[in-house]
Tab-separated table of C-alpha atoms in Angstrom:
chain	number	residue	atom	x	y	z
Y	1	UNK	CA	4.949	-91.490	-143.743
Y	2	UNK	CA	5.055	-92.115	-147.151
Y	3	UNK	CA	4.622	-87.917	-147.645
Y	4	UNK	CA	7.468	-87.222	-145.284
Y	5	UNK	CA	9.771	-89.704	-146.744
Y	6	UNK	CA	9.347	-88.111	-150.163
Y	7	UNK	CA	9.756	-84.603	-148.438
Y	8	UNK	CA	6.179	-83.538	-149.763
Y	9	UNK	CA	4.306	-80.854	-147.890
Y	10	UNK	CA	0.844	-80.608	-147.410
Y	11	UNK	CA	0.664	-78.846	-144.121
Y	12	UNK	CA	1.234	-81.218	-141.738
Y	13	UNK	CA	3.824	-83.800	-140.890
Y	14	UNK	CA	3.673	-87.657	-139.439
Y	15	UNK	CA	4.427	-86.188	-135.954
Y	16	UNK	CA	1.905	-83.823	-136.376
Y	17	UNK	CA	-0.577	-86.193	-137.234
Y	18	UNK	CA	0.540	-88.794	-134.806
Y	19	UNK	CA	-0.709	-86.734	-131.738
Y	20	UNK	CA	-4.226	-87.341	-132.603
Y	21	UNK	CA	-3.635	-90.857	-132.284
Y	22	UNK	CA	-5.113	-90.100	-128.655
Y	23	UNK	CA	-8.473	-89.857	-129.916
Y	24	UNK	CA	-8.880	-93.934	-130.971
Y	25	UNK	CA	-6.866	-94.943	-127.603
Y	26	UNK	CA	-7.397	-96.669	-125.944
Y	27	UNK	CA	-8.548	-100.094	-128.183
Y	28	UNK	CA	-11.347	-102.054	-127.706
Y	29	UNK	CA	-12.118	-105.680	-128.659
Y	30	UNK	CA	-14.626	-106.892	-131.499
Y	31	UNK	CA	-17.329	-107.751	-128.122
Y	32	UNK	CA	-17.152	-104.097	-127.150
Y	33	UNK	CA	-17.721	-102.279	-130.506
Y	34	UNK	CA	-20.683	-101.776	-132.817
Y	35	UNK	CA	-19.437	-102.926	-135.995
Y	36	UNK	CA	-17.054	-105.119	-137.509
Y	37	UNK	CA	-16.153	-102.183	-139.618
Y	38	UNK	CA	-14.755	-100.127	-137.054
Y	39	UNK	CA	-13.090	-102.785	-135.295
Y	40	UNK	CA	-11.738	-103.802	-138.740
Y	41	UNK	CA	-10.517	-100.082	-139.325
Y	42	UNK	CA	-9.031	-100.247	-135.624
Y	43	UNK	CA	-7.057	-102.939	-136.355
Y	44	UNK	CA	-5.306	-101.956	-139.480
Y	45	UNK	CA	-4.860	-98.255	-137.349
Y	46	UNK	CA	-2.944	-100.176	-134.575
Y	47	UNK	CA	-1.155	-102.234	-137.370
Y	48	UNK	CA	-0.380	-99.222	-138.819
Y	49	UNK	CA	1.308	-97.123	-136.555
Y	50	UNK	CA	3.763	-100.011	-135.514
Y	51	UNK	CA	4.091	-100.065	-139.153
Y	52	UNK	CA	4.974	-96.676	-139.964
Y	53	UNK	CA	7.202	-95.826	-136.785
Y	54	UNK	CA	9.653	-99.157	-138.016
Y	55	UNK	CA	9.324	-98.074	-141.625
Y	56	UNK	CA	7.550	-101.121	-142.314
Y	57	UNK	CA	9.675	-103.678	-140.684
Y	58	UNK	CA	12.846	-102.476	-141.390
Y	59	UNK	CA	13.603	-101.209	-137.502
Y	60	UNK	CA	12.444	-102.896	-134.079
Y	61	UNK	CA	10.793	-100.470	-131.581
Y	62	UNK	CA	10.483	-101.206	-127.854
Y	63	UNK	CA	7.284	-102.062	-126.855
Y	64	UNK	CA	7.286	-99.458	-124.001
Y	65	UNK	CA	7.093	-96.710	-126.175
Y	66	UNK	CA	3.835	-98.009	-127.704
Y	67	UNK	CA	2.150	-99.342	-124.525
Y	68	UNK	CA	-1.339	-99.348	-126.420
Y	69	UNK	CA	-0.519	-100.893	-129.288
Y	70	UNK	CA	1.450	-103.283	-127.470
Y	71	UNK	CA	-1.733	-104.263	-125.428
Y	72	UNK	CA	-4.220	-104.710	-128.242
Y	73	UNK	CA	-1.929	-106.732	-130.670
Y	74	UNK	CA	-0.352	-108.881	-128.256
Y	75	UNK	CA	-3.780	-110.125	-126.664
Y	76	UNK	CA	-5.065	-113.885	-127.638
Y	77	UNK	CA	-8.326	-111.987	-128.638
Y	78	UNK	CA	-7.119	-110.128	-131.280
Y	79	UNK	CA	-5.592	-113.147	-132.851
Y	80	UNK	CA	-8.560	-115.503	-132.294
Y	81	UNK	CA	-11.077	-113.263	-133.911
Y	82	UNK	CA	-9.103	-112.931	-137.044
Y	83	UNK	CA	-8.057	-116.559	-137.430
Y	84	UNK	CA	-11.154	-118.660	-136.161
Y	85	UNK	CA	-14.323	-115.847	-136.685
Y	86	UNK	CA	-13.156	-114.510	-139.829
Y	87	UNK	CA	-10.657	-116.482	-141.180
Y	88	UNK	CA	-8.572	-113.196	-142.528
Y	89	UNK	CA	-5.131	-114.431	-143.547
Y	90	UNK	CA	-3.900	-110.931	-144.572
Y	91	UNK	CA	-4.932	-109.433	-141.212
Y	92	UNK	CA	-3.508	-112.167	-139.301
Y	93	UNK	CA	-0.188	-111.547	-141.059
Y	94	UNK	CA	-0.003	-107.952	-140.629
Y	95	UNK	CA	-0.771	-108.241	-136.599
Y	96	UNK	CA	2.134	-110.953	-136.573
Y	97	UNK	CA	4.392	-108.453	-138.184
Y	98	UNK	CA	3.803	-106.068	-136.037
Y	99	UNK	CA	4.525	-107.962	-133.334
Y	100	UNK	CA	7.555	-108.992	-134.369
Y	101	UNK	CA	8.494	-105.265	-134.712
Y	102	UNK	CA	7.588	-104.793	-131.490
Y	103	UNK	CA	10.041	-107.185	-130.478
Y	104	UNK	CA	7.333	-109.740	-129.127
Y	105	UNK	CA	8.830	-113.134	-127.883
Y	106	UNK	CA	7.306	-115.996	-130.083
Y	107	UNK	CA	7.969	-118.848	-127.882
Y	108	UNK	CA	5.351	-121.259	-126.329
Y	109	UNK	CA	5.932	-120.131	-122.637
Y	110	UNK	CA	5.863	-116.369	-123.247
Y	111	UNK	CA	3.271	-115.776	-126.398
Y	112	UNK	CA	1.235	-118.690	-127.325
Y	113	UNK	CA	-0.997	-116.491	-129.599
Y	114	UNK	CA	1.995	-115.490	-131.991
Y	115	UNK	CA	3.125	-119.349	-132.434
Y	116	UNK	CA	-0.249	-120.393	-132.991
Y	117	UNK	CA	-0.517	-117.718	-135.803
Y	118	UNK	CA	2.406	-118.967	-137.502
Y	119	UNK	CA	1.004	-122.020	-137.578
Y	120	UNK	CA	-2.388	-121.354	-138.466
Y	121	UNK	CA	-1.025	-119.332	-141.498
Y	122	UNK	CA	1.004	-122.102	-142.856
Y	123	UNK	CA	-1.939	-124.146	-142.510
Y	124	UNK	CA	-4.337	-121.923	-145.026
Y	125	UNK	CA	-1.432	-121.583	-147.617
Y	126	UNK	CA	-2.657	-122.518	-150.941
Y	127	UNK	CA	-0.559	-125.215	-153.157
Y	128	UNK	CA	0.038	-122.219	-155.758
Y	129	UNK	CA	1.849	-120.768	-152.587
Y	130	UNK	CA	-0.259	-117.582	-152.034
Y	131	UNK	CA	-3.262	-116.952	-149.388
Y	132	UNK	CA	-6.274	-115.759	-150.040
Y	133	UNK	CA	-8.696	-113.908	-147.557
Y	134	UNK	CA	-11.829	-115.790	-146.467
Y	135	UNK	CA	-13.399	-113.085	-144.528
Y	136	UNK	CA	-16.991	-113.646	-143.987
Y	137	UNK	CA	-18.968	-111.083	-146.177
Y	138	UNK	CA	-21.929	-108.790	-144.468
Y	139	UNK	CA	-25.186	-108.814	-145.924
Y	140	UNK	CA	-24.705	-105.650	-147.422
Y	141	UNK	CA	-21.418	-106.574	-149.257
Y	142	UNK	CA	-23.058	-109.507	-150.496
Y	143	UNK	CA	-26.440	-107.536	-151.983
Y	144	UNK	CA	-23.469	-105.253	-153.760
Y	145	UNK	CA	-22.113	-108.305	-155.737
Y	146	UNK	CA	-25.510	-109.312	-156.379
Y	147	UNK	CA	-25.947	-105.885	-158.313
Y	148	UNK	CA	-22.655	-106.030	-160.071
Y	149	UNK	CA	-23.184	-105.784	-163.676
Y	150	UNK	CA	-21.408	-107.368	-166.185
Y	151	UNK	CA	-19.189	-104.412	-167.155
Y	152	UNK	CA	-17.958	-104.160	-163.715
Y	153	UNK	CA	-16.901	-107.786	-163.485
Y	154	UNK	CA	-13.380	-106.760	-165.101
Y	155	UNK	CA	-12.993	-104.427	-162.091
Y	156	UNK	CA	-13.982	-106.957	-160.106
Y	157	UNK	CA	-11.499	-109.513	-161.245
Y	158	UNK	CA	-8.860	-106.697	-160.630
Y	159	UNK	CA	-9.837	-105.843	-157.216
Y	160	UNK	CA	-9.656	-109.650	-156.246
Y	161	UNK	CA	-6.176	-109.909	-157.787
Y	162	UNK	CA	-4.907	-106.817	-155.942
Y	163	UNK	CA	-6.459	-107.613	-152.590
Y	164	UNK	CA	-5.000	-111.442	-153.044
Y	165	UNK	CA	-1.429	-109.735	-153.797
Y	166	UNK	CA	-1.815	-107.948	-150.446
Y	167	UNK	CA	-3.242	-110.664	-148.767
Y	168	UNK	CA	-0.065	-113.057	-149.567
Y	169	UNK	CA	2.424	-110.132	-149.133
Y	170	UNK	CA	1.314	-109.982	-145.765
Y	171	UNK	CA	1.569	-113.385	-144.947
Y	172	UNK	CA	4.818	-113.800	-146.154
Y	173	UNK	CA	6.081	-110.730	-144.110
Y	174	UNK	CA	4.764	-112.524	-141.114
Y	175	UNK	CA	6.522	-115.729	-141.815
Y	176	UNK	CA	9.847	-114.591	-142.978
Y	177	UNK	CA	12.364	-113.840	-140.401
Y	178	UNK	CA	13.157	-110.101	-140.077
Y	179	UNK	CA	16.370	-108.757	-140.265
Y	180	UNK	CA	15.979	-105.366	-138.646
Y	181	UNK	CA	18.944	-102.566	-139.299
Y	182	UNK	CA	18.268	-100.826	-136.679
Y	183	UNK	CA	15.598	-99.279	-133.765
Y	184	UNK	CA	12.466	-97.151	-134.305
Y	185	UNK	CA	11.036	-94.855	-134.176
Y	186	UNK	CA	11.840	-93.810	-137.688
Y	187	UNK	CA	12.158	-90.272	-137.148
Y	188	UNK	CA	14.035	-88.896	-134.225
Y	189	UNK	CA	11.379	-86.207	-133.731
Y	190	UNK	CA	9.025	-89.244	-132.371
Y	191	UNK	CA	10.946	-90.375	-129.622
Y	192	UNK	CA	10.229	-87.379	-127.445
Y	193	UNK	CA	6.586	-87.618	-128.129
Y	194	UNK	CA	6.466	-91.441	-127.483
Y	195	UNK	CA	8.634	-90.935	-124.468
Y	196	UNK	CA	5.985	-88.540	-123.380
Y	197	UNK	CA	3.203	-90.343	-124.083
Y	198	UNK	CA	4.393	-93.576	-122.309
Y	199	UNK	CA	5.545	-91.561	-118.972
Y	200	UNK	CA	1.842	-90.271	-118.941
Y	201	UNK	CA	0.548	-93.526	-119.204
Y	202	UNK	CA	2.647	-95.166	-116.402
Y	203	UNK	CA	2.133	-92.294	-114.353
Y	204	UNK	CA	-2.097	-92.544	-115.036
Y	205	UNK	CA	-1.813	-96.294	-113.805
Y	206	UNK	CA	-0.101	-95.755	-111.005
Y	207	UNK	CA	-2.492	-93.512	-109.943
Y	208	UNK	CA	-5.504	-95.412	-111.503
Y	209	UNK	CA	-6.568	-93.054	-113.858
Y	210	UNK	CA	-7.226	-92.475	-117.404
Y	211	UNK	CA	-4.442	-91.006	-119.044
Y	212	UNK	CA	-5.009	-87.597	-120.964
Y	213	UNK	CA	-2.702	-87.978	-123.990
């Protein structure tokens, strides 16, 4: 996405890479995946798909063009895991922002998870206005921390500062109302790809088959 915007040629464009999203679909919930890291990467991928297609929230995109992403992001289980089990403010903010870009309703009658997520984020805001991730660490991560030497403390503090900035930015984007300037996808050539994938999925659902996209 960034390289396309800069017109920097690396042998493949966004559309070429996006076609391989079929390898990751359909998306799974945490209890269906072997590791937390795999689920984290999948969640970041889904959010990344929505945000890059909407130029990071400048555009809104019809959820019918991204049925798999819509289904995953709008599920209560997705929000509940990152809120209650992992207490990851940044991830909740990113998911909420992606839902807004998909035009998912936010009222109590149609989509309680988004309303609940907004209230949860506000309840986690610190007195200085920021947010910090309190993701439960794995044993491996704890071991790595214990092995840090004094020489690495400066890098550790810098990493913490960068992570805190990213977490707070994600929460702010989720809570501030978006002023969209148009509709996605951000590049016209993506329209045919998205429409084709959505049509394939609908046809497969009618036949109760797993789509080959």
